[in-house]
Amino acid sequence: MYKQLSQEILKRLADIVGEEDVFSDREKLEDFSHDEFSLRDIGRYPEAVVKPERTEEVAAVMRLASSEHIPVTPRGGATGLCGGCVPLYGGIVLTLEKMNRVVEIDLANQMAVVEPGVMLGDFSRAVEEAGLSFPPHPGDESAMIGGLIATNAGGSRAVKYGVIRNYVRGLEVVLPGGDVIRLGGKLVKSSTGYSLLHLLVGSEGTLGIITRAVIQLQSAAPLSRSLVVPFDDVDSAVETVPLLMSRKVVPLAVEFIEQEVIRITEEYLNKRWPTSAGRTCLLIILDAATEEEMDRASQEVADACLEKGALDVFIADTPKKQELVLDIRSKIYEAIKSLTVEILDICVPRAEIPGHVRRIRAVSREYGIWLPTFGHAADGNVHTHIMKARYEDGKVTPIPEEEWREKAEKVRAKLYADARARGGVISGEHGIGLVKKPFLIQALGAAQVDLMRGIKRLFDPDGILNPGKIFD
Ligand SMILES: Cc1cc2nc3c(=O)[nH]c(=O)nc-3n(C[C@H](O)[C@H](O)[C@H](O)COP(=O)(O)OP(=O)(O)OC[C@H]3O[C@@H](n4cnc5c(N)ncnc54)[C@H](O)[C@@H]3O)c2cc1C
């Protein structure tokens, strides 16, 4: 169906980006065959990797790929969790890592102009140095701006500050045929036709390649403080969130974490979480412009939590204490990674979290499989990990492959069905990619997926850009 890369095409790619920025030796291609999705069996090797440095080079590669009918898969930091940058049909992986300049931080408009290969960590630091802030903070700082936009990444601060989509004001995009379009700009408003800008946000590299972005910034980051609050059950923990909102406290983040993964991460890092009480903990992060405002918000949070049955309230008010709790929270992923089959990314209406978590626990008991669960409580985004293990009496016991493979499928189907019944979606922030593709029709219905297919055909009539992703 697609054309294989010949020596002649490799030579033409080298003419575009330079010889040192094209390679096709098998041992170097392994790194480009997967992302962070746990199971390597979804991986596929590309035939070549190209590393363009300028928009014109991206456009020339796409013109060549389009005329020769070669698939191209855009790739950012490869921190994705659903196989989005896996080159399913081989061809070219086009990595944006060399387009990594923060072109401009425009103080007057409070906007940044960036290339797609800038890493989140580097971008946040550059913005802070300029005295401004970029509030969204998805969990992996090596994710790149292009990938963050292509997946419409979220992260724990979405409850107060929204997701990446809310910050994208302009995009430069190379279309599959090699044309370059510029959408939006340093604009706060636009009602000028269909918003192709927002269509590109979250399009997972299937409609065009993002080569530049205009990003909205905000005034400098205010003070922040973390509260760790143990509860006996997840219901009371999550019910605290609407109570806080009704008292006009909108936290920067509200994470709920089950104690069992905290224990395991404590051991992994040799660090201590502030409490071992209860079954579920809320990690509530507040930000405020002044100490007075922070103290008032902290008091409101403590009162609301205690009213809902919190067992205690621990305040991390020094940078060192704050760093400790945030470190433990962010390293859960690493601590249990070797036994993880898949990280689900279900998003339900906030008030449905307790019911969904009860269902997860029942499914875990029914199948005898460990399903540690934590997530962004205030925005309903629940990250259940399907594990290759059982968890009993504080002990993790691995289970054989034929058993976890079969169980993982059944568990996933049950939890997706539960999400659907609660008015939820199968991905709140990671995207569909390769891994969730079989579940999209069930989640959205054939009419919506057909419209999406029509849009894809319009942008990419030859189906060469990141084929096989989101839907077939
Ligand atoms: C430890 C950890 C924590 C995480 N926490 C969060 C979190 O809190 N919130 C969250 O939302 N996600 C989270 N993620 C998932 C991941 O970081 C995000 O999905 C991120 O947006 C992916 O960015 P990336 O640059 O790594 O993209 P990649 O994985 O390289 O690619 C992702 C998709 O974007 C496409 N793409 C990449 N660059 C471009 C471009 N320039 N133009 C067009 N398409 C492009 C690819 O083709 C692919 O479909 C986490 C991942 C890890 C490993």
mmCIF file with all atom_site columns, C-alpha atoms in Angstrom, residues 18-118:
data_model
loop_
_atom_site.group_PDB
_atom_site.id
_atom_site.type_symbol
_atom_site.label_atom_id
_atom_site.label_alt_id
_atom_site.label_comp_id
_atom_site.label_asym_id
_atom_site.label_entity_id
_atom_site.label_seq_id
_atom_site.pdbx_PDB_ins_code
_atom_site.Cartn_x
_atom_site.Cartn_y
_atom_site.Cartn_z
_atom_site.occupancy
_atom_site.B_iso_or_equiv
_atom_site.pdbx_formal_charge
_atom_site.auth_seq_id
_atom_site.auth_comp_id
_atom_site.auth_asym_id
_atom_site.auth_atom_id
_atom_site.pdbx_PDB_model_num
ATOM 1   C CA . GLY A 1 18  ? 21.529 17.338 5.543  1.00 0.00 ? 18  GLY A CA 1
ATOM 2   C CA . GLU A 1 19  ? 23.179 13.919 5.666  1.00 0.00 ? 19  GLU A CA 1
ATOM 3   C CA . GLU A 1 20  ? 23.733 13.946 9.430  1.00 0.00 ? 20  GLU A CA 1
ATOM 4   C CA . ASP A 1 21  ? 20.007 14.434 10.052 1.00 0.00 ? 21  ASP A CA 1
ATOM 5   C CA . VAL A 1 22  ? 18.752 11.331 8.212  1.00 0.00 ? 22  VAL A CA 1
ATOM 6   C CA . PHE A 1 23  ? 19.504 7.807  9.340  1.00 0.00 ? 23  PHE A CA 1
ATOM 7   C CA . SER A 1 24  ? 18.210 4.348  8.602  1.00 0.00 ? 24  SER A CA 1
ATOM 8   C CA . ASP A 1 25  ? 20.581 1.996  10.451 1.00 0.00 ? 25  ASP A CA 1
ATOM 9   C CA . ARG A 1 26  ? 18.511 -0.569 12.292 1.00 0.00 ? 26  ARG A CA 1
ATOM 10  C CA . GLU A 1 27  ? 20.180 -0.227 15.714 1.00 0.00 ? 27  GLU A CA 1
ATOM 11  C CA . LYS A 1 28  ? 19.536 3.539  15.808 1.00 0.00 ? 28  LYS A CA 1
ATOM 12  C CA . LEU A 1 29  ? 15.873 3.098  14.823 1.00 0.00 ? 29  LEU A CA 1
ATOM 13  C CA . GLU A 1 30  ? 14.825 1.178  17.955 1.00 0.00 ? 30  GLU A CA 1
ATOM 14  C CA . ASP A 1 31  ? 14.506 4.373  20.016 1.00 0.00 ? 31  ASP A CA 1
ATOM 15  C CA . PHE A 1 32  ? 12.029 5.688  17.439 1.00 0.00 ? 32  PHE A CA 1
ATOM 16  C CA . SER A 1 33  ? 9.820  2.596  17.420 1.00 0.00 ? 33  SER A CA 1
ATOM 17  C CA . HIS A 1 34  ? 7.838  3.344  20.587 1.00 0.00 ? 34  HIS A CA 1
ATOM 18  C CA . ASP A 1 35  ? 6.668  5.962  23.067 1.00 0.00 ? 35  ASP A CA 1
ATOM 19  C CA . GLU A 1 36  ? 6.045  5.573  26.818 1.00 0.00 ? 36  GLU A CA 1
ATOM 20  C CA . PHE A 1 37  ? 3.168  3.096  26.425 1.00 0.00 ? 37  PHE A CA 1
ATOM 21  C CA . SER A 1 38  ? 4.187  0.170  28.622 1.00 0.00 ? 38  SER A CA 1
ATOM 22  C CA . LEU A 1 39  ? 3.901  -2.792 26.254 1.00 0.00 ? 39  LEU A CA 1
ATOM 23  C CA . ARG A 1 40  ? 6.615  -2.872 23.612 1.00 0.00 ? 40  ARG A CA 1
ATOM 24  C CA . ASP A 1 41  ? 4.520  -5.216 21.404 1.00 0.00 ? 41  ASP A CA 1
ATOM 25  C CA . ILE A 1 42  ? 2.774  -2.175 19.884 1.00 0.00 ? 42  ILE A CA 1
ATOM 26  C CA . GLY A 1 43  ? 6.150  -0.846 18.668 1.00 0.00 ? 43  GLY A CA 1
ATOM 27  C CA . ARG A 1 44  ? 7.077  -0.606 14.970 1.00 0.00 ? 44  ARG A CA 1
ATOM 28  C CA . TYR A 1 45  ? 10.407 0.404  13.441 1.00 0.00 ? 45  TYR A CA 1
ATOM 29  C CA . PRO A 1 46  ? 10.455 3.303  10.971 1.00 0.00 ? 46  PRO A CA 1
ATOM 30  C CA . GLU A 1 47  ? 12.515 2.882  7.808  1.00 0.00 ? 47  GLU A CA 1
ATOM 31  C CA . ALA A 1 48  ? 14.236 6.218  8.405  1.00 0.00 ? 48  ALA A CA 1
ATOM 32  C CA . VAL A 1 49  ? 14.326 9.086  10.892 1.00 0.00 ? 49  VAL A CA 1
ATOM 33  C CA . VAL A 1 50  ? 14.649 12.680 9.744  1.00 0.00 ? 50  VAL A CA 1
ATOM 34  C CA . LYS A 1 51  ? 15.409 15.694 11.932 1.00 0.00 ? 51  LYS A CA 1
ATOM 35  C CA . PRO A 1 52  ? 14.447 18.924 10.197 1.00 0.00 ? 52  PRO A CA 1
ATOM 36  C CA . GLU A 1 53  ? 15.522 22.269 11.652 1.00 0.00 ? 53  GLU A CA 1
ATOM 37  C CA . ARG A 1 54  ? 13.249 24.644 9.734  1.00 0.00 ? 54  ARG A CA 1
ATOM 38  C CA . THR A 1 55  ? 9.645  24.807 8.535  1.00 0.00 ? 55  THR A CA 1
ATOM 39  C CA . GLU A 1 56  ? 10.792 24.807 4.892  1.00 0.00 ? 56  GLU A CA 1
ATOM 40  C CA . GLU A 1 57  ? 12.583 21.492 5.492  1.00 0.00 ? 57  GLU A CA 1
ATOM 41  C CA . VAL A 1 58  ? 9.440  19.963 7.043  1.00 0.00 ? 58  VAL A CA 1
ATOM 42  C CA . ALA A 1 59  ? 7.448  21.186 4.028  1.00 0.00 ? 59  ALA A CA 1
ATOM 43  C CA . ALA A 1 60  ? 9.985  19.738 1.564  1.00 0.00 ? 60  ALA A CA 1
ATOM 44  C CA . VAL A 1 61  ? 9.964  16.352 3.369  1.00 0.00 ? 61  VAL A CA 1
ATOM 45  C CA . MET A 1 62  ? 6.153  16.308 3.173  1.00 0.00 ? 62  MET A CA 1
ATOM 46  C CA . ARG A 1 63  ? 6.173  17.202 -0.536 1.00 0.00 ? 63  ARG A CA 1
ATOM 47  C CA . LEU A 1 64  ? 8.542  14.319 -1.174 1.00 0.00 ? 64  LEU A CA 1
ATOM 48  C CA . ALA A 1 65  ? 6.596  11.872 1.028  1.00 0.00 ? 65  ALA A CA 1
ATOM 49  C CA . SER A 1 66  ? 3.340  12.894 -0.616 1.00 0.00 ? 66  SER A CA 1
ATOM 50  C CA . SER A 1 67  ? 4.621  12.474 -4.174 1.00 0.00 ? 67  SER A CA 1
ATOM 51  C CA . GLU A 1 68  ? 6.208  9.082  -3.315 1.00 0.00 ? 68  GLU A CA 1
ATOM 52  C CA . HIS A 1 69  ? 3.348  7.871  -1.093 1.00 0.00 ? 69  HIS A CA 1
ATOM 53  C CA . ILE A 1 70  ? 5.466  7.320  2.023  1.00 0.00 ? 70  ILE A CA 1
ATOM 54  C CA . PRO A 1 71  ? 3.933  7.464  5.526  1.00 0.00 ? 71  PRO A CA 1
ATOM 55  C CA . VAL A 1 72  ? 5.283  10.128 7.904  1.00 0.00 ? 72  VAL A CA 1
ATOM 56  C CA . THR A 1 73  ? 4.852  10.064 11.681 1.00 0.00 ? 73  THR A CA 1
ATOM 57  C CA . PRO A 1 74  ? 5.558  13.279 13.606 1.00 0.00 ? 74  PRO A CA 1
ATOM 58  C CA . ARG A 1 75  ? 7.294  12.826 16.921 1.00 0.00 ? 75  ARG A CA 1
ATOM 59  C CA . GLY A 1 76  ? 7.920  15.128 19.887 1.00 0.00 ? 76  GLY A CA 1
ATOM 60  C CA . GLY A 1 77  ? 9.309  13.965 23.239 1.00 0.00 ? 77  GLY A CA 1
ATOM 61  C CA . ALA A 1 78  ? 7.782  10.450 22.851 1.00 0.00 ? 78  ALA A CA 1
ATOM 62  C CA . THR A 1 79  ? 6.324  10.717 26.364 1.00 0.00 ? 79  THR A CA 1
ATOM 63  C CA . GLY A 1 80  ? 2.877  9.833  24.959 1.00 0.00 ? 80  GLY A CA 1
ATOM 64  C CA . LEU A 1 81  ? 1.022  6.970  26.631 1.00 0.00 ? 81  LEU A CA 1
ATOM 65  C CA . CYS A 1 82  ? -1.056 5.591  23.749 1.00 0.00 ? 82  CYS A CA 1
ATOM 66  C CA . GLY A 1 83  ? 1.388  4.883  20.905 1.00 0.00 ? 83  GLY A CA 1
ATOM 67  C CA . GLY A 1 84  ? 0.613  8.140  19.032 1.00 0.00 ? 84  GLY A CA 1
ATOM 68  C CA . CYS A 1 85  ? 4.126  8.552  17.587 1.00 0.00 ? 85  CYS A CA 1
ATOM 69  C CA . VAL A 1 86  ? 4.644  4.852  16.748 1.00 0.00 ? 86  VAL A CA 1
ATOM 70  C CA . PRO A 1 87  ? 5.235  4.573  12.957 1.00 0.00 ? 87  PRO A CA 1
ATOM 71  C CA . LEU A 1 88  ? 2.607  1.878  12.399 1.00 0.00 ? 88  LEU A CA 1
ATOM 72  C CA . TYR A 1 89  ? 3.348  1.506  8.677  1.00 0.00 ? 89  TYR A CA 1
ATOM 73  C CA . GLY A 1 90  ? 7.092  2.175  8.841  1.00 0.00 ? 90  GLY A CA 1
ATOM 74  C CA . GLY A 1 91  ? 8.157  5.014  6.531  1.00 0.00 ? 91  GLY A CA 1
ATOM 75  C CA . ILE A 1 92  ? 9.608  8.191  8.014  1.00 0.00 ? 92  ILE A CA 1
ATOM 76  C CA . VAL A 1 93  ? 9.598  9.316  11.637 1.00 0.00 ? 93  VAL A CA 1
ATOM 77  C CA . LEU A 1 94  ? 9.892  13.084 11.516 1.00 0.00 ? 94  LEU A CA 1
ATOM 78  C CA . THR A 1 95  ? 11.246 14.189 14.860 1.00 0.00 ? 95  THR A CA 1
ATOM 79  C CA . LEU A 1 96  ? 10.895 17.854 15.766 1.00 0.00 ? 96  LEU A CA 1
ATOM 80  C CA . GLU A 1 97  ? 13.649 17.817 18.409 1.00 0.00 ? 97  GLU A CA 1
ATOM 81  C CA . LYS A 1 98  ? 15.957 20.175 16.499 1.00 0.00 ? 98  LYS A CA 1
ATOM 82  C CA . MET A 1 99  ? 13.258 22.842 16.146 1.00 0.00 ? 99  MET A CA 1
ATOM 83  C CA . ASN A 1 100 ? 13.711 23.802 19.768 1.00 0.00 ? 100 ASN A CA 1
ATOM 84  C CA . ARG A 1 101 ? 13.914 27.584 19.988 1.00 0.00 ? 101 ARG A CA 1
ATOM 85  C CA . VAL A 1 102 ? 11.818 29.889 22.116 1.00 0.00 ? 102 VAL A CA 1
ATOM 86  C CA . VAL A 1 103 ? 11.606 32.464 19.334 1.00 0.00 ? 103 VAL A CA 1
ATOM 87  C CA . GLU A 1 104 ? 10.096 35.303 21.351 1.00 0.00 ? 104 GLU A CA 1
ATOM 88  C CA . ILE A 1 105 ? 8.547  36.155 24.682 1.00 0.00 ? 105 ILE A CA 1
ATOM 89  C CA . ASP A 1 106 ? 6.376  39.154 23.942 1.00 0.00 ? 106 ASP A CA 1
ATOM 90  C CA . LEU A 1 107 ? 5.871  40.976 27.243 1.00 0.00 ? 107 LEU A CA 1
ATOM 91  C CA . ALA A 1 108 ? 3.399  43.532 25.875 1.00 0.00 ? 108 ALA A CA 1
ATOM 92  C CA . ASN A 1 109 ? 1.020  40.863 24.555 1.00 0.00 ? 109 ASN A CA 1
ATOM 93  C CA . GLN A 1 110 ? 1.961  38.262 27.194 1.00 0.00 ? 110 GLN A CA 1
ATOM 94  C CA . MET A 1 111 ? 2.487  35.653 24.486 1.00 0.00 ? 111 MET A CA 1
ATOM 95  C CA . ALA A 1 112 ? 5.359  33.384 23.513 1.00 0.00 ? 112 ALA A CA 1
ATOM 96  C CA . VAL A 1 113 ? 6.283  32.244 20.030 1.00 0.00 ? 113 VAL A CA 1
ATOM 97  C CA . VAL A 1 114 ? 7.877  28.791 20.147 1.00 0.00 ? 114 VAL A CA 1
ATOM 98  C CA . GLU A 1 115 ? 9.079  25.983 17.953 1.00 0.00 ? 115 GLU A CA 1
ATOM 99  C CA . PRO A 1 116 ? 7.519  22.538 18.457 1.00 0.00 ? 116 PRO A CA 1
ATOM 100 C CA . GLY A 1 117 ? 10.622 20.810 19.848 1.00 0.00 ? 117 GLY A CA 1
ATOM 101 C CA . VAL A 1 118 ? 10.930 23.016 22.949 1.00 0.00 ? 118 VAL A CA 1
#
